Short mmCIF file of C-alpha atoms and ligand atoms in Angstrom, two decimals:
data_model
loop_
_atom_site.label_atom_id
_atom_site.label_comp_id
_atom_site.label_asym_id
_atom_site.label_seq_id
_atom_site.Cartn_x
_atom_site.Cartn_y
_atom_site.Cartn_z
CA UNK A 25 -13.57 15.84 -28.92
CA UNK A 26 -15.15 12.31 -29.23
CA UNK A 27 -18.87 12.19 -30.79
CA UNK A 28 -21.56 11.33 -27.89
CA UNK A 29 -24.01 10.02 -29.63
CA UNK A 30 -22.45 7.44 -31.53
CA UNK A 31 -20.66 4.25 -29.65
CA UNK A 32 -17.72 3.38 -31.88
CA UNK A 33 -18.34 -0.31 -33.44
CA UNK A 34 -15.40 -1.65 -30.77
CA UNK A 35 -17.98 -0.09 -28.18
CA UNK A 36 -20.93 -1.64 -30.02
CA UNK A 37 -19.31 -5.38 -30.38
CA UNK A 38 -18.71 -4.91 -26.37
CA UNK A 39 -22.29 -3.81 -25.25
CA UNK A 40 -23.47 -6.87 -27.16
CA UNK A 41 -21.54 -9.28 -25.23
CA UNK A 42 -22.44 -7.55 -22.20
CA UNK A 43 -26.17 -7.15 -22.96
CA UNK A 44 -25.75 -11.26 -23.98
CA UNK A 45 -24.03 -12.37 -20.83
CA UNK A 46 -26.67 -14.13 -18.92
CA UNK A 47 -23.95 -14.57 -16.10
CA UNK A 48 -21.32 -17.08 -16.70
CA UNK A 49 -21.93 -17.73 -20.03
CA UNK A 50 -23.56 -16.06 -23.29
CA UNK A 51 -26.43 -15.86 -25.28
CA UNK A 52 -25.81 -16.26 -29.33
CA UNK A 53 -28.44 -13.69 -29.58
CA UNK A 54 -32.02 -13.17 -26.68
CA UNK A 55 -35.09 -14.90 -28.20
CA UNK A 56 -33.84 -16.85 -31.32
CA UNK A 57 -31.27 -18.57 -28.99
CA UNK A 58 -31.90 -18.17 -25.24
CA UNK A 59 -29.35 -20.73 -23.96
CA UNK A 60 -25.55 -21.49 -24.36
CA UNK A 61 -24.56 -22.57 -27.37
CA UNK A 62 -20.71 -24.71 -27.90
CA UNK A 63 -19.58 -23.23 -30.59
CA UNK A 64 -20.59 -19.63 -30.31
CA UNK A 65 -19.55 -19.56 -26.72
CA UNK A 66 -15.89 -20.41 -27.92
CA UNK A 67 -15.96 -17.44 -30.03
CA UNK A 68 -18.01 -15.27 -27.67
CA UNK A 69 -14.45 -15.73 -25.13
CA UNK A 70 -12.38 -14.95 -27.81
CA UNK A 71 -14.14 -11.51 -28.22
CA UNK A 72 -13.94 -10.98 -24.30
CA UNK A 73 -10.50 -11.68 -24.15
CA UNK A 74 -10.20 -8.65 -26.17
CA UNK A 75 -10.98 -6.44 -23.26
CA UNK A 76 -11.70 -8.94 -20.18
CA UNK A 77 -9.36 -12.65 -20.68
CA UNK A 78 -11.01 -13.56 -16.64
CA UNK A 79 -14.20 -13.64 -18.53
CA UNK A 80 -13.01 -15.21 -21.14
CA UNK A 81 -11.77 -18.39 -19.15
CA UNK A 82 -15.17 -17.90 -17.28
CA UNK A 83 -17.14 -18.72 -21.31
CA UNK A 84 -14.92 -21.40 -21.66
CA UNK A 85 -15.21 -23.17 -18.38
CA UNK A 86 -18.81 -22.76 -17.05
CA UNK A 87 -19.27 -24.85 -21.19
CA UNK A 88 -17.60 -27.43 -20.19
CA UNK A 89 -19.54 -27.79 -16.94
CA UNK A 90 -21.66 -29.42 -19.12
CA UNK A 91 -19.19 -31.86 -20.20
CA UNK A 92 -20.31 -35.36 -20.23
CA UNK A 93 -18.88 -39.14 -18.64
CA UNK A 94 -18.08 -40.03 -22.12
CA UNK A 95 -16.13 -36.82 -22.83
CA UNK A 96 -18.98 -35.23 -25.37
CA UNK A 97 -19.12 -31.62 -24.95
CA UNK A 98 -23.11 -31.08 -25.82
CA UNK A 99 -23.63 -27.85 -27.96
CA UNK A 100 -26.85 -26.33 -25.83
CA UNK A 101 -26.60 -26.28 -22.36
CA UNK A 102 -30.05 -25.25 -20.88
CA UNK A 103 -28.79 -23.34 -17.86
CA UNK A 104 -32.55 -22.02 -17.35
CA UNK A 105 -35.85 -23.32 -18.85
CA UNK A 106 -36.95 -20.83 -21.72
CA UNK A 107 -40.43 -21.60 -23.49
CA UNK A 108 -39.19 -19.31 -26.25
CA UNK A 109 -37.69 -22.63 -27.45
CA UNK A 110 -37.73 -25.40 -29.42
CA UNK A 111 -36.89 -28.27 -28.71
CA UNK A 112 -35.58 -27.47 -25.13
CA UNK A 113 -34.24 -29.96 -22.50
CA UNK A 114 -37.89 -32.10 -22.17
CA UNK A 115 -37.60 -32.88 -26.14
CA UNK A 116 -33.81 -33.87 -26.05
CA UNK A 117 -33.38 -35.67 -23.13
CA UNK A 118 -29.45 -34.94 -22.89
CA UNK A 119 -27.97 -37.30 -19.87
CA UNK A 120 -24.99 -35.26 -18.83
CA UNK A 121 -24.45 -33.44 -15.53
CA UNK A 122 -26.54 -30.09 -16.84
CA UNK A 123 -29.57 -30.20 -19.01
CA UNK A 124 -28.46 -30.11 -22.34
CA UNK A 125 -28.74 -31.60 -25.97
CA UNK A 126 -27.41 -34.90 -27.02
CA UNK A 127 -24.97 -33.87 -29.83
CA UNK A 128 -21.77 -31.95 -29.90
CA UNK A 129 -20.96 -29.25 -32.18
CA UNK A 130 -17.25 -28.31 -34.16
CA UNK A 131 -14.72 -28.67 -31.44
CA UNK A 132 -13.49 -24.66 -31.54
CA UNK A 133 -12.98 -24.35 -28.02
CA UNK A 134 -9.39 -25.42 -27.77
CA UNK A 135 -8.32 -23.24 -30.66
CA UNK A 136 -9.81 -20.27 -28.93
CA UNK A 137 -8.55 -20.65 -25.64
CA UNK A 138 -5.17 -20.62 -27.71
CA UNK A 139 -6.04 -17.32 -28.71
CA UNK A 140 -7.05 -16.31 -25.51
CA UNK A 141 -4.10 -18.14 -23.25
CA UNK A 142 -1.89 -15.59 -26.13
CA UNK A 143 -3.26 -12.58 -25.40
CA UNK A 144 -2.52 -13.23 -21.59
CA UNK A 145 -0.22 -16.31 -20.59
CA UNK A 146 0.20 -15.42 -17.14
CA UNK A 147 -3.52 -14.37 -16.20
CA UNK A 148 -4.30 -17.57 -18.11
CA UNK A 149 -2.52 -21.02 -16.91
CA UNK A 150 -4.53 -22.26 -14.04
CA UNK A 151 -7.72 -21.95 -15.74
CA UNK A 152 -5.99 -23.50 -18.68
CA UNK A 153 -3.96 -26.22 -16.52
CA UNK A 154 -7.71 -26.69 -15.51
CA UNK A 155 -10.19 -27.31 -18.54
CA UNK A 156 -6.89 -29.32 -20.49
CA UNK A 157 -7.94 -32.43 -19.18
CA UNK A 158 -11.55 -31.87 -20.26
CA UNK A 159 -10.70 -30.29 -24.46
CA UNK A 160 -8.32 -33.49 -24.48
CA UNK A 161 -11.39 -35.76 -23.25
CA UNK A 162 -14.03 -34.19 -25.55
CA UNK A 163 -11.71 -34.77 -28.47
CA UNK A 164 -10.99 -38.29 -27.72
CA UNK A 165 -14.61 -38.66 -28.33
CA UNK A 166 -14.36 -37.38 -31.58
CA UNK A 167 -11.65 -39.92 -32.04
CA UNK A 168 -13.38 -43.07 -30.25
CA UNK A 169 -16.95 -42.21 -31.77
CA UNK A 170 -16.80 -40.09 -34.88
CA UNK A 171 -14.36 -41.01 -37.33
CA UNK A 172 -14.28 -43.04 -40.71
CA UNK A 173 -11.36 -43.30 -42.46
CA UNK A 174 -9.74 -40.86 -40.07
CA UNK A 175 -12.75 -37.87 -40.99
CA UNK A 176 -14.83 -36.71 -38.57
CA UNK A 177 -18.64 -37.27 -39.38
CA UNK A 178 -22.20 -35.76 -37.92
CA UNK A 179 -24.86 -37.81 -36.87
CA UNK A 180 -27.36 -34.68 -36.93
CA UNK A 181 -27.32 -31.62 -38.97
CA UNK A 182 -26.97 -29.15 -36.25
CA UNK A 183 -23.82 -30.82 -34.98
CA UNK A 184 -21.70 -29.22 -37.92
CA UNK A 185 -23.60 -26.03 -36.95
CA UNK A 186 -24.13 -25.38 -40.50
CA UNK A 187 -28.36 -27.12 -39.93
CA UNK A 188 -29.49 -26.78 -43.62
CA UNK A 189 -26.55 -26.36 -45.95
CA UNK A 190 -27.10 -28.71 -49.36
CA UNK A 191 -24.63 -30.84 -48.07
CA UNK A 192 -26.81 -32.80 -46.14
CA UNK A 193 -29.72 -32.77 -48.69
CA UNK A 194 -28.63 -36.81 -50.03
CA UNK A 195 -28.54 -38.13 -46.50
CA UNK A 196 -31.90 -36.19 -45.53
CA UNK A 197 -33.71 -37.49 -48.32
CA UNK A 198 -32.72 -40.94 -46.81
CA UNK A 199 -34.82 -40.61 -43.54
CA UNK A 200 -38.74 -41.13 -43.30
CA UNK A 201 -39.53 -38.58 -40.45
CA UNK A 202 -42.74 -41.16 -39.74
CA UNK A 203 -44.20 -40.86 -36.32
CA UNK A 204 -42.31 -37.39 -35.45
CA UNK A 205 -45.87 -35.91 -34.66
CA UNK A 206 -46.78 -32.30 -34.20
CA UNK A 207 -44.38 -30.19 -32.96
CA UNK A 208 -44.55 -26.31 -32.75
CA UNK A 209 -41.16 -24.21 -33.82
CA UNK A 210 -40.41 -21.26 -32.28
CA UNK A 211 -37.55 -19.96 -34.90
CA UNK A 212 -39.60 -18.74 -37.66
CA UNK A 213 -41.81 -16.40 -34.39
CA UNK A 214 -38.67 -14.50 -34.16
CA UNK A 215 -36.80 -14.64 -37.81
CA UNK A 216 -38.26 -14.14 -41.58
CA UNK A 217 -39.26 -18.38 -42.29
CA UNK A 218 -37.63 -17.10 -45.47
CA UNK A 219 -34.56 -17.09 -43.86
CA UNK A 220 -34.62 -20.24 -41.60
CA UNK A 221 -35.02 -24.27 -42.86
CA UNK A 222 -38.05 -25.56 -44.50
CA UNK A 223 -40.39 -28.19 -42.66
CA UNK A 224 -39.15 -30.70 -44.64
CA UNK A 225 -35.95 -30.37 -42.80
CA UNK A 226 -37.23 -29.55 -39.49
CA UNK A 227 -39.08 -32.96 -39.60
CA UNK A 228 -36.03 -34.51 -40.31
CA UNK A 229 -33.88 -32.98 -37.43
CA UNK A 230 -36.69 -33.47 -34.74
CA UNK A 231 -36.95 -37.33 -35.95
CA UNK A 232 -33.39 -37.56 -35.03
CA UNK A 233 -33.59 -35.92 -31.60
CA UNK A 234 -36.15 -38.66 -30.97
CA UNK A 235 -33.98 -41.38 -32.18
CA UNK A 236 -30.97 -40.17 -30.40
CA UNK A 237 -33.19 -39.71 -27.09
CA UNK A 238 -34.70 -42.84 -27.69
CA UNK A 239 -31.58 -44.94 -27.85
CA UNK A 240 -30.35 -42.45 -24.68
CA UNK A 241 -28.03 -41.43 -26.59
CA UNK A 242 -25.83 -43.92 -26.72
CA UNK A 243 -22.85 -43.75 -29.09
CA UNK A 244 -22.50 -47.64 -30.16
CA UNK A 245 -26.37 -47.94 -30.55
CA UNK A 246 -26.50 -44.81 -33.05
CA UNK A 247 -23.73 -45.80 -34.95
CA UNK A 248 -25.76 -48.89 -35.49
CA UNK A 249 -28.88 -47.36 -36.15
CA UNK A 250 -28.74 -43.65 -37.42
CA UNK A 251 -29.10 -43.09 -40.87
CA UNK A 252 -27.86 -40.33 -41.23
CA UNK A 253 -23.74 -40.27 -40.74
CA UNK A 254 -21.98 -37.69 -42.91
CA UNK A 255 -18.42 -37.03 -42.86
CA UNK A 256 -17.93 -33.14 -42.91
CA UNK A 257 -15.80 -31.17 -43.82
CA UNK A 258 -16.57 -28.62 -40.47
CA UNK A 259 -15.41 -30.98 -38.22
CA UNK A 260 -12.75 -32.48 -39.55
CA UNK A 261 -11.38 -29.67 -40.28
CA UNK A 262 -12.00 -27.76 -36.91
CA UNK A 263 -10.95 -30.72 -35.20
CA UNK A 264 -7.96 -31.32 -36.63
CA UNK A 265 -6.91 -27.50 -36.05
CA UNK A 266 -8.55 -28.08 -32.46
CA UNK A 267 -6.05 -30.88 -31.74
CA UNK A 268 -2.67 -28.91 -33.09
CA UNK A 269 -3.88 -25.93 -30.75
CA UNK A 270 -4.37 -28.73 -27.83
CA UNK A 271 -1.17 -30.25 -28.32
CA UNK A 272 0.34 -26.54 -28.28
CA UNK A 273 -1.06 -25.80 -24.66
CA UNK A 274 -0.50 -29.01 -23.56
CA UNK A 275 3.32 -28.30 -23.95
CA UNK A 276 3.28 -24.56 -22.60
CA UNK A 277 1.50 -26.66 -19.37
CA UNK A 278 4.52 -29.26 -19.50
CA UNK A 279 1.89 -31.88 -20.07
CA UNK A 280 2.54 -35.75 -22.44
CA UNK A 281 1.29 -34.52 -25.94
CA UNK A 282 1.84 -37.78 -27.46
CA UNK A 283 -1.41 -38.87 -27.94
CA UNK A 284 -3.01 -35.96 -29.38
CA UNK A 285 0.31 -36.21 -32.25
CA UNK A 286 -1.14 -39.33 -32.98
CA UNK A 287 -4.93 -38.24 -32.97
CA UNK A 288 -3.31 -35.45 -35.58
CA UNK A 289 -1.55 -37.79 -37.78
CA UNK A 290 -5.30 -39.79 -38.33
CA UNK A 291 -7.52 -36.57 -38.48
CA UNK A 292 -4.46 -35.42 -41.62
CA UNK A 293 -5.04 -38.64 -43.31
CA UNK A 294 -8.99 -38.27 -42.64
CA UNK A 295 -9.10 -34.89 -43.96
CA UNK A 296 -7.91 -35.92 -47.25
CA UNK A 297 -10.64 -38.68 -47.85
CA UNK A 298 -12.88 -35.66 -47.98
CA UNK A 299 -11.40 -34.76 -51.33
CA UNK A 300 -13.90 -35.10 -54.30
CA UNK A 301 -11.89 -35.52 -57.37
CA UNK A 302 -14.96 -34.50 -59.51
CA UNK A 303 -15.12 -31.50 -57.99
CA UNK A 304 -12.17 -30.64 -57.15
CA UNK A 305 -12.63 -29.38 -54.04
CA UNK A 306 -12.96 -31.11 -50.24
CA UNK A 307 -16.43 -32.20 -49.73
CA UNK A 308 -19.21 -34.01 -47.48
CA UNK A 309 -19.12 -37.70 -48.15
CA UNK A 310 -22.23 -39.63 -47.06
CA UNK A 311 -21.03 -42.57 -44.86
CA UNK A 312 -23.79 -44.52 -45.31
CA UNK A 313 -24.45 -44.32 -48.93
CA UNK A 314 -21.01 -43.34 -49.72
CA UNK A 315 -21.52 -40.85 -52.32
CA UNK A 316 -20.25 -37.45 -52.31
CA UNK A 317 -22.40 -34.15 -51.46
CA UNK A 318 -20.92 -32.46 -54.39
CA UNK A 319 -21.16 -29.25 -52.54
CA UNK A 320 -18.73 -25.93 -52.52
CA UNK A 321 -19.45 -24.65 -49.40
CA UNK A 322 -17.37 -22.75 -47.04
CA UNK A 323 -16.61 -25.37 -44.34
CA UNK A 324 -14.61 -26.63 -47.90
CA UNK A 325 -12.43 -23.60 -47.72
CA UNK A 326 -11.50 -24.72 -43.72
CA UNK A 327 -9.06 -26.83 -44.88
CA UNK A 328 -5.85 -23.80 -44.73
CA UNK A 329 -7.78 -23.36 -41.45
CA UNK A 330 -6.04 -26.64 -40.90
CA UNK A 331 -3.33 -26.19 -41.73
CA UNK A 332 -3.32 -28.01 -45.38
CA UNK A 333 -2.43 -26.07 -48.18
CA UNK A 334 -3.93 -27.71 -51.85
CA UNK A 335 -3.40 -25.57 -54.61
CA UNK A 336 -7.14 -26.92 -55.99
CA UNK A 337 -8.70 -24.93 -52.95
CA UNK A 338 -6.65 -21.92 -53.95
CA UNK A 339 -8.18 -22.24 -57.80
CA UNK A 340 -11.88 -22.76 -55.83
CA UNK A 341 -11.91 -19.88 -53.84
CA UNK A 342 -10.98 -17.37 -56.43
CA UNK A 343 -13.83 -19.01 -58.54
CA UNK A 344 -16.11 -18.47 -55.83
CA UNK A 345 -14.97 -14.73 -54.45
CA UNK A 346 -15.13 -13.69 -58.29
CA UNK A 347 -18.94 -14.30 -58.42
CA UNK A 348 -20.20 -12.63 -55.03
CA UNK A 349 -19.17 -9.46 -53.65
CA UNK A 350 -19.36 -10.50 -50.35
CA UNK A 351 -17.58 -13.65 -49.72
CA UNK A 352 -17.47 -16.38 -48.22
CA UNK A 353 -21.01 -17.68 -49.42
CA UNK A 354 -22.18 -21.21 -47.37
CA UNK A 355 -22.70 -22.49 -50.84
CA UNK A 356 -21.95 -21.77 -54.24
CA UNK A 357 -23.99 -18.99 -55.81
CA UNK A 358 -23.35 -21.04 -59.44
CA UNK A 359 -25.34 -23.79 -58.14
CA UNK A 360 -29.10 -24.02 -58.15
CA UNK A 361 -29.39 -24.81 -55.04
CA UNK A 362 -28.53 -21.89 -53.78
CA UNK A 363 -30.21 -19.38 -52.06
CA UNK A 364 -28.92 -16.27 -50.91
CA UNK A 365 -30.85 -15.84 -47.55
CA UNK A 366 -31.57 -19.23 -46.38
CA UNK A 367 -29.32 -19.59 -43.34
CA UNK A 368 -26.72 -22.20 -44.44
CA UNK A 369 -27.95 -22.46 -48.05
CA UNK A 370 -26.20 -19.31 -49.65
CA UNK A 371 -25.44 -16.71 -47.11
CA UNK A 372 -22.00 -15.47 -45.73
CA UNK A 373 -21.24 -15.55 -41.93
CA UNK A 374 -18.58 -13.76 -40.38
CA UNK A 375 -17.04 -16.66 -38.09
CA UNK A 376 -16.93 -19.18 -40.79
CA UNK A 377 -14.68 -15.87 -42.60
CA UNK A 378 -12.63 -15.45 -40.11
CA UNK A 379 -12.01 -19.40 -39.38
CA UNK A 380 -11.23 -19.10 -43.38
CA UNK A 381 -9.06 -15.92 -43.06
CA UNK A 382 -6.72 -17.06 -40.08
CA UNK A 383 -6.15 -20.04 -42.45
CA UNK A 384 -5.05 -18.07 -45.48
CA UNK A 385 -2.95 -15.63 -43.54
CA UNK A 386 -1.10 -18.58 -41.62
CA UNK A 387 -0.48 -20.81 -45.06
CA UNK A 388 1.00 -17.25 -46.40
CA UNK A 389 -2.38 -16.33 -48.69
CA UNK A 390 -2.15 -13.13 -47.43
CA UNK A 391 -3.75 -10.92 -49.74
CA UNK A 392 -6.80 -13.13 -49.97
CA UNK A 393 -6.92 -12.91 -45.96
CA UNK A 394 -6.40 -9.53 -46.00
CA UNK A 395 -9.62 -8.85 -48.72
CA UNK A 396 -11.43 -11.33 -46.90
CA UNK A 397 -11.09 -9.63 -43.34
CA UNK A 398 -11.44 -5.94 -44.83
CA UNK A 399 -14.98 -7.10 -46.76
CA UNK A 400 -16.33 -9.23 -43.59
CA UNK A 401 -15.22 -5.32 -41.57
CA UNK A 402 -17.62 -3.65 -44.28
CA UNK A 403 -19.99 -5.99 -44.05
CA UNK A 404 -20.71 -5.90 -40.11
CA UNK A 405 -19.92 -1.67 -40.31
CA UNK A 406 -22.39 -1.57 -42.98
CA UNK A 407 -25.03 -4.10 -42.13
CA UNK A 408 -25.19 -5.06 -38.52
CA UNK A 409 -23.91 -7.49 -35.78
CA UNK A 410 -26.04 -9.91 -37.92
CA UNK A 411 -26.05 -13.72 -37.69
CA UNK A 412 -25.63 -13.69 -41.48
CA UNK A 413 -25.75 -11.56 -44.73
CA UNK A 414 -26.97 -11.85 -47.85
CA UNK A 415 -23.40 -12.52 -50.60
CA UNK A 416 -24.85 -10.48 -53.12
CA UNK A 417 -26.08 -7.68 -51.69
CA UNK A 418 -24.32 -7.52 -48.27
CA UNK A 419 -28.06 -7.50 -46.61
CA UNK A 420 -28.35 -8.35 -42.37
CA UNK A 421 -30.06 -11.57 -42.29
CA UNK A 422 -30.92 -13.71 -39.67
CA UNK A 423 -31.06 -12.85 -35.29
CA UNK A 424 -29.74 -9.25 -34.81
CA UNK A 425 -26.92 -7.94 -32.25
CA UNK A 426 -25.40 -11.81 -32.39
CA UNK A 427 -22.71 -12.77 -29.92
CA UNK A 428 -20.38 -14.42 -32.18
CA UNK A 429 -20.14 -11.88 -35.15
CA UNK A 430 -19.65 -8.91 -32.38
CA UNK A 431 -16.74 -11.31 -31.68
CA UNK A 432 -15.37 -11.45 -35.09
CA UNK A 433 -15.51 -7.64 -35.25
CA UNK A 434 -13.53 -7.37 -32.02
CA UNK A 435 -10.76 -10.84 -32.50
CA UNK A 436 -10.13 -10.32 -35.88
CA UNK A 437 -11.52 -7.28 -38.18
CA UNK A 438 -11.17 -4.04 -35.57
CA UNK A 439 -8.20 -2.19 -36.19
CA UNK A 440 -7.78 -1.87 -32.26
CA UNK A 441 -7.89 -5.49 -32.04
CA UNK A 442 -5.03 -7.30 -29.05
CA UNK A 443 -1.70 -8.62 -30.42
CA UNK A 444 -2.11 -12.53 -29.96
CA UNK A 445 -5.48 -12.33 -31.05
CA UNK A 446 -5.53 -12.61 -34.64
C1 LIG B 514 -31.44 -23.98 -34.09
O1 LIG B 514 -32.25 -24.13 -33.18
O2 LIG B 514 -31.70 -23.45 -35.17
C2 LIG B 514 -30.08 -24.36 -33.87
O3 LIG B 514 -29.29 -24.16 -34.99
C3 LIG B 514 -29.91 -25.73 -33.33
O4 LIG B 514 -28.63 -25.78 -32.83
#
């Protein structure tokens, strides 16, 4: 006899995509983020495909709808005007064909649709045969607009996703947010300020929408006048992972890969001019300035993710799972500038586990994937579909019933989860 009153958490992860579907595409979670987001919509159709791959392709294609005529993939389409907000479509001024932002965010979509073309080839290849073109255009930009020395860099902290993480904090100090004027955020209405960025940085990231906007967001004029340019480990990373997965459904389509095995080839040398020697670890490396971040964070351990396998990373992440009982922490809990519940400064999020825990298991780490996915399990049984949790104490923290985490559960920690999807 099944209990009633309780939804299993398979049932839970579901309603939660359901309850965020605003029709076409999803929510990351209603009020804190009312509009489509890039990155969290690529996970979002990985967790559909688990029970629904038609919707999945659905995620997947109505993003890249938004898809601009230089190939960028913006990462928020404003569907529908929400003054719960900030900055919406006025402030950012995106000039694609839907209202959107004027940045891009880590290229996951490919590798999901992967995932999701695996769990159902047949119910999958026109959809696929039609958003290839579009993935292979978006990562060209990358390619034409993004790299030095073959990495990938950011020219705002929300395009690595990870807004406030210390690895931006040299490059931040470098910008005078003069002239930004008043602004009113909406975050800190709907989550604990305690747990979101500080005004300092907020200044900072609405000075650069302004710039960007100003300059109409045009790639050549930014790279001349943006200071801030960081070469992250996210991106590279997801990227170059992005572009293997690419070049893998390009073949199942019968389509000339050639290009992308050369775009691979230049992200693999790129990746490795992310390695700090003094800290033995892959790091963010300020373009402009060109000194290192000196940051362990967990876009570092993205690099099995990747597909490289450096023995220094193995040495690192035992380190850093040794000192927090709930790994993987978005930056070292040894450093002081840590802090366990500010967003990208200290706590743990599941996707940025399970990005890390595909890795592992695929370079053969497989007892530190398989720790890794049963803690992130305990963590979203015990705690909530939270954005984030606390490393130390395993706390929710963060937007509630999140899109992307109800994913994770469903892809890659339920025991019921689809061959082909983890
Ligand atoms: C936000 O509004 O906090 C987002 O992270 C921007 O993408």
């Amino acid at each position: 006899m099944t209990n009633q009153m309780t939804p299993t958490m398979d049932e839970q992860a579901r309603a939660i995509l359901r309850g965020n579907d605003r029709g076409g595409y999803t929510v990351p979670t209603a009020g804190l983020y009312p509009y489509q987001w890039n990155w969290d919509s690529a996970f979002a159709a990985w967790g559909f495909a688990t029970f629904d791959v038609a919707r999945a392709w659905v995620e997947i294609e109505t993003l890249l709808t938004g898809q601009w005529d230089n190939g960028m993939v913006p990462h928020i389409l404003f569907h529908r005007p929400d003054p719960g907000y900030f900055p919406g479509p006025d402030v950012w001024g995106g000039v694609g064909p839907v209202p959107s932002s004027g940045i891009s965010q880590p290229p996951v979509a490919a590798s999901f649709a992967r995932r999701v073309y695996d769990i159902d080839p047949d119910a999958s290849r026109e959809a696929l045969a039609r958003i290839f073109p579009r993935l292979k255009a978006w990562h060209q930009w990358f390619m034409d607009w993004r790299l030095d020395q073959g990495a990938v860099c950011i020219t705002h902290p929300w395009e690595a996703g990870r807004d406030n993480t210390p690895d931006w904090d040299g490059a931040m100090a470098g910008i005078d947010p003069v002239g930004v004027g008043d602004y009113t955020r909406r975050d800190t209405s709907h989550v604990d300020p305690a747990m979101r960025p500080t005004k300092y940085d907020y200044d900072r990231y609405i000075w650069l929408v302004q710039l960007g906007r100003r300059l109409n967001w045009d790639e050549a004029a930014l790279l001349e006048e943006n200071p801030f340019r960081v070469a992250d480990p996210t991106m590279t990373f997801t990227l170059l992972r992005a572009q293997r997965d690419l070049a893998a459904l390009g073949r199942a389509l019968g389509e000339d890969v050639s290009s992308i095995d050369v775009a691979i080839q230049e992200l693999e040398a790129g990746a490795e001019t992310l390695w700090n020697p003094d800290l033995a670890c892959y790091d963010a490396r300020d373009v402009r300035s060109g000194k290192w971040a000196g940051c362990v964070s967990n876009a570092s351990f993205l690099n099995w993710y990747a597909g490289i396998d450096h023995p220094g990373m193995v040495a690192q992440y035992d380190r850093i799972t040794s000192i927090c009982k709930y790994p993987v922490p978005s930056h070292d809990p040894s450093s002081d500038r840590f802090d366990a519940k500010r967003y990208w400064r200290g706590p743990t999020w599941g996707i940025m586990n399970a990005l890390i825990g595909l890795g592992l298991e695929e370079c053969g780490h497989t007892d530190r994937a398989e720790a890794l996915r049963k803690t992130t399990g305990e963590l979203i049984r015990d705690h909530g579909f939270a954005e984030y949790f606390d490393p130390l104490t395993g706390h929710a923290a963060g937007g509630g019933t999140f899109t992307w985490t109800a994913a994770v559960w469903l892809g890659w920690t339920s025991p019921t989860r689809p061959k082909g999807a983890s």
